[in-house]
Amino acid sequence: MAKIVNTTTLAAMKRAGEKITMVTGYDYPFARLLDQSGIDTILVGDSVGVVVAGYKDTLPVTVDEMIYHGRAVVRGTERALVIIDLPFMSYQISIEDAKLQAGRIMKETGAGAVKLEGGVTMQETIRALVDIGIPVCGHIGLTPQAVNQLGGFKVQREKDRLLKDAAAVAAAGAFALVIECVPSEIASEISRSVEIPTIGIGAGSGCDGQVLVLHDMLSLFDRFRPSFVKQYAHLGEETKKAMAEFSREVKSGIFPGPEHSFK
Ligand code: KIV
């Protein structure tokens, strides 16, 4: 079996110039599939609130929900590093709160790390978590938990601020940094400027790795599709076809046949 991935593996991958893959996962069957496919890290993103629970954004997601999904993913994973998002308002109030909630997530799921959103403003929080042994992945650029502050899901272009945010996250001891919806040239410059691996989403090819939301890349979510997403399969259409076929067979008496019945 391929080597088990941890935070130091990712650092070594950056040093070796090997690209890192991250995909979101929210449940046991997909965690097994992602892990068996050789994906390096599975992110239990708070995007679960949008693509699984159907909320309009990630803000309503709770720590308990992250723990529920995180446990399922950890149970389905043998090789990949599992990272779990700290949801909105679980770490912004105080550092004590952040320690408590991140600690709960690590303890109750068995995940390898947490992720939180924010740059300079989150530097002390990241440092406090790292100091008590909780590996932290940062997240800058378009930070969806701040969608109301940012005025929508928009590309972030303030180069100086982004460079400062990245430097603050790295200096605080984060082991990796997600960069979301940032022009390629800026994301490349950030990736060169920090020692920790950068994982881009809508941030071009100059990052040290790439992350996509599972339901976007498999076309399982049709409410909207960001322009940076590539659809690698069309499981939404496949599912509809399968259900129509099942329906037709049941209604016409084809299913269940003798091979699917007990004598
Ligand atoms: O919640 C999530 O899925 C994320 C990714 C977009 C990086 O944070």
Coordinates of C-alpha atoms and ligand atoms in Angstrom, one line a residue:
M1 CA 0.0 0.0 0.0
A2 CA 1.2 3.5 -0.7
K3 CA 2.7 5.5 2.1
I4 CA 0.5 7.1 4.8
V5 CA 0.2 10.8 4.3
N6 CA 0.7 13.2 7.2
T7 CA 1.7 16.9 7.5
T8 CA 5.4 16.2 7.1
T9 CA 4.7 14.2 3.9
L10 CA 3.1 17.3 2.4
A11 CA 6.1 19.5 3.3
A12 CA 8.4 16.9 1.7
M13 CA 6.2 16.9 -1.4
K14 CA 6.6 20.6 -1.8
R15 CA 10.4 20.4 -1.4
A16 CA 10.4 17.6 -4.0
G17 CA 8.2 19.6 -6.4
E18 CA 5.5 16.9 -6.3
K19 CA 2.0 18.3 -6.6
I20 CA -0.4 17.6 -3.8
T21 CA -4.0 16.5 -4.4
M22 CA -6.9 17.4 -2.0
V23 CA -10.6 16.6 -2.6
T24 CA -13.5 17.2 -0.2
G25 CA -15.2 14.2 1.3
Y26 CA -18.2 14.0 3.6
D27 CA -19.1 10.3 4.1
Y28 CA -17.7 6.8 4.4
P29 CA -18.2 5.4 0.9
F30 CA -16.7 8.3 -0.9
A31 CA -13.8 8.5 1.7
R32 CA -13.0 4.9 0.8
L33 CA -13.1 5.7 -3.0
L34 CA -11.0 8.8 -2.6
D35 CA -8.5 7.0 -0.4
Q36 CA -8.2 4.0 -2.8
S37 CA -7.7 6.4 -5.7
G38 CA -4.6 7.8 -4.1
I39 CA -5.8 11.3 -3.3
D40 CA -3.3 12.7 -0.8
T41 CA -5.6 14.6 1.5
I42 CA -9.4 14.5 2.1
L43 CA -10.9 17.7 3.3
V44 CA -14.1 17.4 5.3
G45 CA -15.0 20.9 4.2
D46 CA -17.8 23.0 5.7
S47 CA -19.0 23.1 2.0
V48 CA -20.9 20.0 3.3
G49 CA -23.5 22.6 4.4
V50 CA -24.0 23.7 0.7
V51 CA -23.5 20.5 -1.4
V52 CA -24.9 18.0 1.1
A53 CA -27.3 19.9 3.3
G54 CA -28.5 22.4 0.7
Y55 CA -27.9 25.6 2.7
K56 CA -27.1 28.7 0.6
D57 CA -23.7 29.1 2.2
T58 CA -21.5 27.5 4.9
L59 CA -22.5 29.7 7.8
P60 CA -25.1 27.4 9.4
V61 CA -22.8 24.4 9.8
T62 CA -22.1 23.3 13.4
V63 CA -19.2 21.6 15.1
D64 CA -21.4 18.6 15.8
E65 CA -22.2 18.3 12.1
M66 CA -18.5 18.5 11.2
I67 CA -17.8 15.8 13.8
Y68 CA -20.5 13.5 12.4
H69 CA -19.1 13.8 8.8
G70 CA -15.5 13.8 10.0
R71 CA -15.9 10.5 11.8
A72 CA -17.4 8.8 8.8
V73 CA -14.6 10.0 6.6
V74 CA -11.9 8.9 9.1
R75 CA -13.5 5.5 9.3
G76 CA -13.3 5.2 5.5
T77 CA -9.6 6.3 5.2
E78 CA -6.4 4.3 5.6
R79 CA -3.9 6.4 3.7
A80 CA -4.9 10.0 3.1
L81 CA -4.5 12.8 5.6
V82 CA -8.0 13.8 6.8
I83 CA -8.4 17.6 7.5
I84 CA -11.6 18.9 9.0
D85 CA -12.9 22.5 8.7
L86 CA -13.6 24.5 11.8
P87 CA -17.1 25.9 11.0
F88 CA -18.2 29.5 11.3
M89 CA -18.1 30.9 14.9
S90 CA -16.3 27.9 16.3
Y91 CA -13.0 29.7 16.5
Q92 CA -13.6 33.4 15.9
I93 CA -14.8 34.4 19.4
S94 CA -11.7 33.5 21.4
I95 CA -8.6 31.5 21.4
E96 CA -10.0 29.4 24.2
D97 CA -13.0 28.6 22.1
A98 CA -10.8 27.7 19.2
K99 CA -8.8 25.3 21.3
L100 CA -11.9 23.7 22.7
Q101 CA -13.6 23.2 19.4
A102 CA -10.5 22.1 17.5
G103 CA -9.7 19.8 20.3
R104 CA -13.2 18.2 20.2
I105 CA -12.9 17.7 16.5
M106 CA -9.5 16.0 16.8
K107 CA -10.5 13.9 19.8
E108 CA -13.9 12.8 18.6
T109 CA -13.0 12.1 14.9
G110 CA -9.4 10.9 14.8
A111 CA -8.6 13.4 12.0
G112 CA -5.1 14.5 11.4
A113 CA -5.6 18.2 11.2
V114 CA -8.1 21.1 11.1
K115 CA -8.5 24.0 8.7
L116 CA -9.6 27.5 9.5
E117 CA -10.2 30.7 7.4
G118 CA -8.3 33.9 7.8
G119 CA -4.8 35.4 7.5
V120 CA -3.3 38.1 9.7
T121 CA -6.3 38.2 12.0
M122 CA -6.1 34.5 12.7
Q123 CA -2.3 34.4 13.3
E124 CA -2.6 34.1 17.1
T125 CA -5.3 31.5 16.9
I126 CA -3.3 29.3 14.6
R127 CA -0.3 29.6 16.8
A128 CA -2.2 28.7 19.9
L129 CA -3.6 25.5 18.2
V130 CA -0.2 24.5 16.8
D131 CA 1.3 25.1 20.3
I132 CA -1.0 22.5 21.8
G133 CA -0.3 19.9 19.1
I134 CA -3.1 20.5 16.6
P135 CA -1.9 20.8 13.0
V136 CA -3.6 23.7 11.2
C137 CA -4.2 24.3 7.5
G138 CA -4.8 28.0 6.8
H139 CA -7.3 29.3 4.1
I140 CA -7.0 32.8 2.5
G141 CA -8.3 34.6 -0.5
L142 CA -12.0 34.0 -0.9
T143 CA -12.9 32.8 2.6
P144 CA -16.6 31.6 2.3
Q145 CA -17.4 32.1 6.0
A146 CA -16.8 35.8 5.4
V147 CA -19.1 35.9 2.3
N148 CA -21.3 38.6 3.8
Q149 CA -18.3 40.8 4.5
L150 CA -16.7 40.2 1.1
G151 CA -20.0 41.0 -0.7
G152 CA -20.3 37.7 -2.4
F153 CA -18.2 34.8 -3.8
K154 CA -15.7 37.0 -5.7
V155 CA -12.2 36.7 -6.9
Q156 CA -9.8 38.3 -4.4
R157 CA -7.2 40.6 -6.0
E158 CA -5.5 42.6 -3.2
K159 CA -2.0 41.3 -3.6
D160 CA -0.4 43.0 -0.7
R161 CA -3.0 41.9 1.8
L162 CA -2.9 38.3 0.4
L163 CA 0.9 38.2 0.7
K164 CA 0.7 39.4 4.3
D165 CA -2.1 36.9 5.1
A166 CA 0.0 34.0 3.7
A167 CA 3.1 35.1 5.6
A168 CA 1.1 35.4 8.8
V169 CA -0.4 31.9 8.5
A170 CA 3.0 30.4 7.7
A171 CA 4.7 32.3 10.6
A172 CA 2.1 31.0 13.0
G173 CA 3.1 27.4 12.2
A174 CA 0.4 26.2 9.8
F175 CA 1.5 23.2 7.8
A176 CA -0.4 24.1 4.6
L177 CA -2.4 26.9 3.1
V178 CA -5.5 26.8 0.9
I179 CA -5.7 29.8 -1.5
E180 CA -9.2 30.3 -2.9
C181 CA -10.2 32.4 -5.9
V182 CA -7.1 34.4 -6.4
P183 CA -5.5 35.4 -9.8
S184 CA -2.9 32.8 -10.9
E185 CA 0.1 35.3 -10.8
I186 CA -0.7 36.3 -7.2
A187 CA -1.2 32.7 -6.1
S188 CA 2.1 31.7 -7.7
E189 CA 3.9 34.5 -6.0
I190 CA 2.4 33.5 -2.6
S191 CA 3.5 29.9 -3.3
R192 CA 7.0 31.0 -3.9
S193 CA 7.0 33.3 -0.9
V194 CA 6.1 30.7 1.8
E195 CA 7.8 27.4 2.7
I196 CA 4.6 25.6 3.5
P197 CA 2.6 23.9 0.6
T198 CA -0.1 26.0 -0.9
I199 CA -3.3 24.2 -2.2
G200 CA -5.2 26.2 -4.8
I201 CA -8.9 26.3 -5.7
G202 CA -9.5 28.7 -8.5
A203 CA -5.9 29.9 -8.0
G204 CA -4.2 28.6 -11.1
S205 CA -1.5 26.1 -11.6
G206 CA 1.3 27.8 -9.7
C207 CA 0.2 26.4 -6.3
D208 CA 1.8 23.4 -4.8
G209 CA -1.4 21.4 -5.0
Q210 CA -5.0 21.6 -6.0
V211 CA -8.3 21.1 -4.2
L212 CA -11.8 20.7 -5.6
V213 CA -15.2 20.1 -4.1
L214 CA -16.1 16.5 -4.7
H215 CA -19.8 17.2 -5.7
D216 CA -18.7 19.9 -8.2
M217 CA -16.1 17.7 -9.9
L218 CA -18.5 14.7 -10.2
S219 CA -21.4 16.9 -11.2
L220 CA -23.5 15.9 -8.2
F221 CA -24.5 19.5 -7.4
D222 CA -26.3 21.4 -10.0
R223 CA -27.4 24.6 -8.2
F224 CA -24.3 26.5 -9.4
R225 CA -20.8 25.6 -10.8
P226 CA -17.9 27.9 -10.3
S227 CA -16.0 28.6 -13.6
F228 CA -12.7 27.1 -12.2
V229 CA -14.3 23.7 -11.6
K230 CA -13.5 20.9 -14.1
Q231 CA -16.2 18.1 -14.2
Y232 CA -14.4 14.8 -14.2
A233 CA -17.6 12.7 -14.3
H234 CA -21.3 13.2 -14.7
L235 CA -22.7 11.2 -11.8
G236 CA -25.8 13.5 -11.5
E237 CA -27.0 12.5 -15.0
E238 CA -25.9 8.8 -14.4
T239 CA -28.0 8.8 -11.2
K240 CA -31.0 10.2 -12.9
K241 CA -30.7 7.6 -15.7
A242 CA -30.4 4.8 -13.2
M243 CA -33.4 5.9 -11.2
A244 CA -35.5 6.3 -14.4
E245 CA -34.5 2.7 -15.4
F246 CA -35.4 1.4 -11.9
S247 CA -38.7 3.1 -12.1
R248 CA -39.5 1.8 -15.5
E249 CA -38.6 -1.8 -14.5
V250 CA -40.6 -1.8 -11.3
K251 CA -43.7 -0.3 -13.0
S252 CA -43.5 -2.8 -15.9
G253 CA -42.9 -5.8 -13.7
I254 CA -39.3 -6.5 -14.9
F255 CA -37.7 -5.9 -11.4
P256 CA -37.4 -7.9 -9.3
G257 CA -36.8 -11.0 -11.5
P258 CA -36.3 -14.5 -10.1
E259 CA -32.5 -13.8 -9.6
H260 CA -33.4 -11.0 -7.2
S261 CA -36.0 -13.0 -5.3
F262 CA -35.9 -15.7 -2.6
K263 CA -37.3 -19.1 -3.4
Ligands
KIV1 O1 -15.3 23.8 2.6 C1 -14.6 23.5 1.6 O2 -14.9 22.7 0.8 C2 -13.4 24.3 1.4 C3 -12.7 24.2 0.1 C4 -13.4 25.0 -0.9 C5 -11.3 24.4 0.1 O3 -12.9 25.0 2.2

